């Protein structure tokens, strides 16, 4: 029974954190910090910055991190599949997966598991 109580407590804490995020930072602020602090190879950093500048920041960059949920991320991925930088050419699935990894991977700014790819 103690295990069930611990799981319930953890789930409730996660729900509470989502409703009352511990930061007022915007997505663009945390992504900038994430890229800067992770000591990426120059080519990787350039690729990440390109994805973020062209595809992520115009869509959700000014949003508070606490407002981002699976529905918003799914909308972002939908747009990426539909239109590439206003040329109406979709991005490839591997590119969308890389963006998802940046946003919600192990060290991503939005936490693991948000949205579906």
Short mmCIF file of N, CA and C in Angstrom, two decimals:
data_model
loop_
_atom_site.label_atom_id
_atom_site.label_comp_id
_atom_site.label_asym_id
_atom_site.label_seq_id
_atom_site.Cartn_x
_atom_site.Cartn_y
_atom_site.Cartn_z
N UNK A 1 0.81 -1.19 0.00
CA UNK A 1 0.00 0.00 0.00
C UNK A 1 0.86 1.26 0.00
N UNK A 2 2.01 1.21 0.67
CA UNK A 2 2.88 2.38 0.73
C UNK A 2 3.37 2.78 -0.66
N UNK A 3 3.60 1.80 -1.53
CA UNK A 3 4.04 2.09 -2.89
C UNK A 3 2.96 2.86 -3.65
N UNK A 4 1.72 2.43 -3.50
CA UNK A 4 0.61 3.11 -4.17
C UNK A 4 0.51 4.54 -3.68
N UNK A 5 0.65 4.76 -2.38
CA UNK A 5 0.59 6.11 -1.82
C UNK A 5 1.72 6.98 -2.36
N UNK A 6 2.92 6.40 -2.49
CA UNK A 6 4.05 7.17 -3.03
C UNK A 6 3.79 7.57 -4.48
N UNK A 7 3.26 6.63 -5.26
CA UNK A 7 2.95 6.92 -6.66
C UNK A 7 1.89 8.01 -6.75
N UNK A 8 0.84 7.90 -5.96
CA UNK A 8 -0.21 8.92 -5.96
C UNK A 8 0.35 10.28 -5.57
N UNK A 9 1.19 10.31 -4.55
CA UNK A 9 1.80 11.57 -4.13
C UNK A 9 2.64 12.17 -5.24
N UNK A 10 3.42 11.33 -5.93
CA UNK A 10 4.26 11.81 -7.03
C UNK A 10 3.41 12.36 -8.17
N UNK A 11 2.35 11.63 -8.53
CA UNK A 11 1.48 12.08 -9.62
C UNK A 11 0.80 13.39 -9.26
N UNK A 12 0.31 13.51 -8.05
CA UNK A 12 -0.31 14.77 -7.61
C UNK A 12 0.69 15.92 -7.63
N UNK A 13 1.92 15.65 -7.23
CA UNK A 13 2.95 16.70 -7.27
C UNK A 13 3.21 17.14 -8.70
N UNK A 14 3.24 16.19 -9.64
CA UNK A 14 3.44 16.54 -11.04
C UNK A 14 2.29 17.37 -11.58
N UNK A 15 1.07 17.01 -11.20
CA UNK A 15 -0.09 17.79 -11.63
C UNK A 15 -0.01 19.20 -11.05
N UNK A 16 0.33 19.30 -9.78
CA UNK A 16 0.43 20.60 -9.14
C UNK A 16 1.50 21.46 -9.81
N UNK A 17 2.66 20.86 -10.08
CA UNK A 17 3.74 21.61 -10.74
C UNK A 17 3.30 22.12 -12.10
N UNK A 18 2.54 21.34 -12.81
CA UNK A 18 2.07 21.75 -14.14
C UNK A 18 1.12 22.93 -14.03
N UNK A 19 0.30 22.94 -13.00
CA UNK A 19 -0.63 24.05 -12.80
C UNK A 19 0.06 25.27 -12.23
N UNK A 20 1.11 25.05 -11.46
CA UNK A 20 1.84 26.13 -10.81
C UNK A 20 3.32 25.95 -11.10
N UNK A 21 3.75 26.26 -12.32
CA UNK A 21 5.14 26.02 -12.69
C UNK A 21 6.09 26.80 -11.80
N UNK A 22 7.27 26.25 -11.64
CA UNK A 22 8.27 26.87 -10.78
C UNK A 22 9.02 28.00 -11.47
N UNK A 23 8.68 28.31 -12.69
CA UNK A 23 9.37 29.38 -13.40
C UNK A 23 8.37 30.20 -14.21
N UNK A 24 8.72 31.46 -14.41
CA UNK A 24 7.94 32.33 -15.30
C UNK A 24 8.66 32.50 -16.63
N UNK A 25 9.70 31.73 -16.84
CA UNK A 25 10.51 31.87 -18.06
C UNK A 25 9.71 31.46 -19.29
N UNK A 26 10.08 32.07 -20.40
CA UNK A 26 9.47 31.70 -21.67
C UNK A 26 10.27 30.58 -22.32
N UNK A 27 9.67 29.95 -23.31
CA UNK A 27 10.33 28.87 -24.03
C UNK A 27 11.64 29.35 -24.64
N UNK A 28 11.62 30.53 -25.27
CA UNK A 28 12.86 31.00 -25.90
C UNK A 28 13.97 31.24 -24.88
N UNK A 29 13.63 31.73 -23.69
CA UNK A 29 14.65 31.94 -22.66
C UNK A 29 15.28 30.63 -22.22
N UNK A 30 14.45 29.62 -21.98
CA UNK A 30 14.99 28.34 -21.52
C UNK A 30 15.72 27.59 -22.63
N UNK A 31 15.24 27.70 -23.86
CA UNK A 31 15.96 27.05 -24.96
C UNK A 31 17.32 27.68 -25.17
N UNK A 32 17.40 28.98 -25.09
CA UNK A 32 18.69 29.66 -25.23
C UNK A 32 19.65 29.18 -24.15
N UNK A 33 19.17 29.12 -22.92
CA UNK A 33 20.02 28.64 -21.82
C UNK A 33 20.41 27.18 -22.04
N UNK A 34 19.48 26.37 -22.49
CA UNK A 34 19.74 24.95 -22.74
C UNK A 34 20.86 24.77 -23.78
N UNK A 35 20.76 25.49 -24.87
CA UNK A 35 21.77 25.37 -25.94
C UNK A 35 23.12 25.89 -25.45
N UNK A 36 23.10 27.01 -24.75
CA UNK A 36 24.33 27.63 -24.28
C UNK A 36 25.05 26.77 -23.24
N UNK A 37 24.32 26.15 -22.34
CA UNK A 37 24.93 25.46 -21.21
C UNK A 37 25.28 24.00 -21.46
N UNK A 38 24.86 23.43 -22.59
CA UNK A 38 25.08 22.00 -22.80
C UNK A 38 26.35 21.66 -23.56
N UNK A 39 27.20 22.62 -23.82
CA UNK A 39 28.51 22.37 -24.43
C UNK A 39 28.40 21.44 -25.64
N UNK A 40 27.61 21.86 -26.59
CA UNK A 40 27.40 21.09 -27.81
C UNK A 40 28.55 21.32 -28.78
N UNK A 41 28.76 20.36 -29.64
CA UNK A 41 29.72 20.56 -30.74
C UNK A 41 29.21 21.72 -31.59
N UNK A 42 30.11 22.51 -32.19
CA UNK A 42 29.66 23.67 -32.97
C UNK A 42 28.65 23.32 -34.06
N UNK A 43 28.84 22.20 -34.75
CA UNK A 43 27.89 21.85 -35.81
C UNK A 43 26.52 21.48 -35.23
N UNK A 44 26.52 20.79 -34.09
CA UNK A 44 25.26 20.42 -33.44
C UNK A 44 24.55 21.66 -32.94
N UNK A 45 25.30 22.57 -32.33
CA UNK A 45 24.69 23.81 -31.85
C UNK A 45 24.09 24.60 -33.01
N UNK A 46 24.79 24.66 -34.13
CA UNK A 46 24.26 25.36 -35.29
C UNK A 46 22.98 24.73 -35.81
N UNK A 47 22.95 23.40 -35.85
CA UNK A 47 21.75 22.69 -36.30
C UNK A 47 20.59 22.97 -35.36
N UNK A 48 20.84 22.85 -34.03
CA UNK A 48 19.79 23.12 -33.05
C UNK A 48 19.25 24.54 -33.19
N UNK A 49 20.17 25.49 -33.27
CA UNK A 49 19.73 26.90 -33.38
C UNK A 49 18.91 27.13 -34.66
N UNK A 50 19.29 26.47 -35.74
CA UNK A 50 18.53 26.59 -36.98
C UNK A 50 17.11 26.06 -36.82
N UNK A 51 16.98 24.87 -36.24
CA UNK A 51 15.65 24.30 -36.01
C UNK A 51 14.81 25.22 -35.13
N UNK A 52 15.43 25.68 -34.05
CA UNK A 52 14.68 26.49 -33.09
C UNK A 52 14.28 27.83 -33.70
N UNK A 53 15.20 28.49 -34.38
CA UNK A 53 14.92 29.81 -34.95
C UNK A 53 13.87 29.76 -36.05
N UNK A 54 13.94 28.74 -36.89
CA UNK A 54 13.03 28.66 -38.02
C UNK A 54 11.67 28.05 -37.68
N UNK A 55 11.65 27.10 -36.76
CA UNK A 55 10.45 26.29 -36.59
C UNK A 55 9.80 26.35 -35.21
N UNK A 56 10.57 26.53 -34.17
CA UNK A 56 10.01 26.45 -32.82
C UNK A 56 9.70 27.84 -32.26
N UNK A 57 10.69 28.71 -32.25
CA UNK A 57 10.51 30.01 -31.60
C UNK A 57 9.40 30.86 -32.22
N UNK A 58 9.22 30.88 -33.55
CA UNK A 58 8.10 31.66 -34.07
C UNK A 58 6.73 31.14 -33.60
N UNK A 59 6.66 29.86 -33.30
CA UNK A 59 5.37 29.25 -32.94
C UNK A 59 5.11 29.30 -31.43
N UNK A 60 6.12 28.97 -30.60
CA UNK A 60 5.90 28.90 -29.15
C UNK A 60 6.95 29.64 -28.33
N UNK A 61 7.85 30.36 -28.95
CA UNK A 61 8.96 30.99 -28.23
C UNK A 61 8.57 31.95 -27.13
N UNK A 62 7.51 32.71 -27.31
CA UNK A 62 7.11 33.72 -26.32
C UNK A 62 6.18 33.18 -25.25
N UNK A 63 5.80 31.90 -25.38
CA UNK A 63 4.91 31.29 -24.39
C UNK A 63 5.67 30.97 -23.10
N UNK A 64 4.99 31.09 -21.98
CA UNK A 64 5.56 30.66 -20.71
C UNK A 64 5.67 29.14 -20.73
N UNK A 65 6.75 28.62 -20.20
CA UNK A 65 6.99 27.18 -20.21
C UNK A 65 5.82 26.43 -19.57
N UNK A 66 5.25 26.98 -18.52
CA UNK A 66 4.16 26.32 -17.84
C UNK A 66 2.89 26.18 -18.66
N UNK A 67 2.76 26.96 -19.74
CA UNK A 67 1.58 26.87 -20.59
C UNK A 67 1.71 25.80 -21.67
N UNK A 68 2.91 25.32 -21.91
CA UNK A 68 3.14 24.36 -22.98
C UNK A 68 2.67 22.98 -22.52
N UNK A 69 1.79 22.41 -23.30
CA UNK A 69 1.29 21.07 -23.00
C UNK A 69 1.36 20.22 -24.27
N UNK A 70 0.89 19.00 -24.16
CA UNK A 70 0.95 18.08 -25.30
C UNK A 70 0.19 18.61 -26.50
N UNK A 71 -0.94 19.25 -26.27
CA UNK A 71 -1.74 19.78 -27.38
C UNK A 71 -0.97 20.85 -28.16
N UNK A 72 -0.29 21.72 -27.46
CA UNK A 72 0.49 22.77 -28.13
C UNK A 72 1.64 22.15 -28.91
N UNK A 73 2.33 21.18 -28.31
CA UNK A 73 3.43 20.53 -29.02
C UNK A 73 2.92 19.76 -30.24
N UNK A 74 1.79 19.10 -30.09
CA UNK A 74 1.23 18.38 -31.24
C UNK A 74 0.90 19.35 -32.37
N UNK A 75 0.40 20.55 -32.03
CA UNK A 75 0.12 21.57 -33.05
C UNK A 75 1.40 22.03 -33.73
N UNK A 76 2.45 22.19 -32.95
CA UNK A 76 3.75 22.56 -33.52
C UNK A 76 4.23 21.50 -34.50
N UNK A 77 4.17 20.23 -34.09
CA UNK A 77 4.62 19.15 -34.97
C UNK A 77 3.76 19.05 -36.21
N UNK A 78 2.48 19.29 -36.08
CA UNK A 78 1.58 19.29 -37.24
C UNK A 78 2.02 20.35 -38.24
N UNK A 79 2.29 21.56 -37.75
CA UNK A 79 2.74 22.64 -38.64
C UNK A 79 4.06 22.28 -39.31
N UNK A 80 4.95 21.64 -38.57
CA UNK A 80 6.24 21.27 -39.14
C UNK A 80 6.06 20.23 -40.24
N UNK A 81 5.09 19.36 -40.09
CA UNK A 81 4.82 18.37 -41.13
C UNK A 81 4.16 19.00 -42.35
N UNK A 82 3.51 20.12 -42.14
CA UNK A 82 2.73 20.75 -43.20
C UNK A 82 3.54 21.78 -44.00
N UNK A 83 4.34 22.57 -43.32
CA UNK A 83 4.97 23.71 -44.00
C UNK A 83 6.39 23.93 -43.47
N UNK A 84 7.33 24.09 -44.37
CA UNK A 84 8.71 24.33 -44.00
C UNK A 84 9.06 25.79 -44.26
N UNK A 85 9.24 26.54 -43.21
CA UNK A 85 9.68 27.95 -43.31
C UNK A 85 8.91 28.71 -44.38
N UNK A 86 7.61 28.55 -44.35
CA UNK A 86 6.70 29.29 -45.23
C UNK A 86 6.87 28.95 -46.71
N UNK A 87 7.38 27.77 -46.99
CA UNK A 87 7.50 27.32 -48.37
C UNK A 87 6.53 26.17 -48.66
N UNK A 88 5.72 25.83 -47.66
CA UNK A 88 4.75 24.74 -47.77
C UNK A 88 5.37 23.45 -48.27
N UNK A 89 6.56 23.19 -47.77
CA UNK A 89 7.22 21.89 -47.96
C UNK A 89 7.43 21.31 -46.56
N UNK A 90 6.90 20.14 -46.30
CA UNK A 90 6.99 19.60 -44.94
C UNK A 90 8.42 19.25 -44.55
N UNK A 91 8.68 19.32 -43.25
CA UNK A 91 9.95 18.85 -42.72
C UNK A 91 9.92 17.33 -42.66
N UNK A 92 11.08 16.73 -42.71
CA UNK A 92 11.17 15.27 -42.61
C UNK A 92 10.90 14.79 -41.20
N UNK A 93 10.47 13.56 -41.09
CA UNK A 93 10.17 12.99 -39.78
C UNK A 93 11.39 12.97 -38.87
N UNK A 94 12.58 12.72 -39.40
CA UNK A 94 13.76 12.70 -38.54
C UNK A 94 14.05 14.09 -37.99
N UNK A 95 13.81 15.14 -38.76
CA UNK A 95 13.99 16.50 -38.27
C UNK A 95 12.99 16.80 -37.17
N UNK A 96 11.75 16.38 -37.34
CA UNK A 96 10.73 16.62 -36.31
C UNK A 96 11.10 15.85 -35.04
N UNK A 97 11.62 14.64 -35.18
CA UNK A 97 12.06 13.89 -34.00
C UNK A 97 13.21 14.60 -33.30
N UNK A 98 14.13 15.19 -34.06
CA UNK A 98 15.23 15.92 -33.44
C UNK A 98 14.72 17.13 -32.67
N UNK A 99 13.77 17.85 -33.24
CA UNK A 99 13.17 18.99 -32.54
C UNK A 99 12.49 18.51 -31.27
N UNK A 100 11.76 17.41 -31.36
CA UNK A 100 11.09 16.85 -30.18
C UNK A 100 12.12 16.50 -29.10
N UNK A 101 13.25 15.92 -29.50
CA UNK A 101 14.30 15.58 -28.55
C UNK A 101 14.85 16.83 -27.88
N UNK A 102 15.04 17.90 -28.64
CA UNK A 102 15.54 19.14 -28.06
C UNK A 102 14.55 19.67 -27.02
N UNK A 103 13.27 19.63 -27.36
CA UNK A 103 12.25 20.19 -26.48
C UNK A 103 11.93 19.31 -25.28
N UNK A 104 11.90 18.01 -25.44
CA UNK A 104 11.38 17.19 -24.36
C UNK A 104 12.24 15.98 -24.03
N UNK A 105 13.44 15.95 -24.53
CA UNK A 105 14.34 14.84 -24.23
C UNK A 105 14.86 14.91 -22.82
N UNK A 106 15.79 14.05 -22.54
CA UNK A 106 16.34 13.93 -21.19
C UNK A 106 16.78 15.27 -20.62
N UNK A 107 17.42 16.09 -21.43
CA UNK A 107 17.87 17.40 -20.95
C UNK A 107 17.06 18.53 -21.54
N UNK A 108 15.93 18.21 -22.17
CA UNK A 108 15.10 19.24 -22.81
C UNK A 108 14.46 20.17 -21.81
N UNK A 109 14.14 21.35 -22.25
CA UNK A 109 13.62 22.37 -21.35
C UNK A 109 12.18 22.15 -20.95
N UNK A 110 11.43 21.34 -21.69
CA UNK A 110 10.02 21.15 -21.38
C UNK A 110 9.77 19.85 -20.62
N UNK A 111 10.81 19.14 -20.26
CA UNK A 111 10.62 17.90 -19.53
C UNK A 111 10.35 16.74 -20.47
N UNK A 112 10.63 15.55 -20.03
CA UNK A 112 10.48 14.37 -20.87
C UNK A 112 9.05 14.00 -21.14
N UNK A 113 8.81 13.48 -22.33
CA UNK A 113 7.54 12.86 -22.65
C UNK A 113 6.41 13.77 -23.07
N UNK A 114 6.66 15.06 -23.26
CA UNK A 114 5.57 15.96 -23.63
C UNK A 114 5.23 15.82 -25.10
N UNK A 115 3.96 15.70 -25.39
CA UNK A 115 3.52 15.63 -26.78
C UNK A 115 3.84 14.30 -27.43
N UNK A 116 3.38 14.14 -28.64
CA UNK A 116 3.68 12.92 -29.39
C UNK A 116 4.25 13.33 -30.73
N UNK A 117 5.12 12.51 -31.24
CA UNK A 117 5.76 12.84 -32.51
C UNK A 117 5.14 12.04 -33.61
#
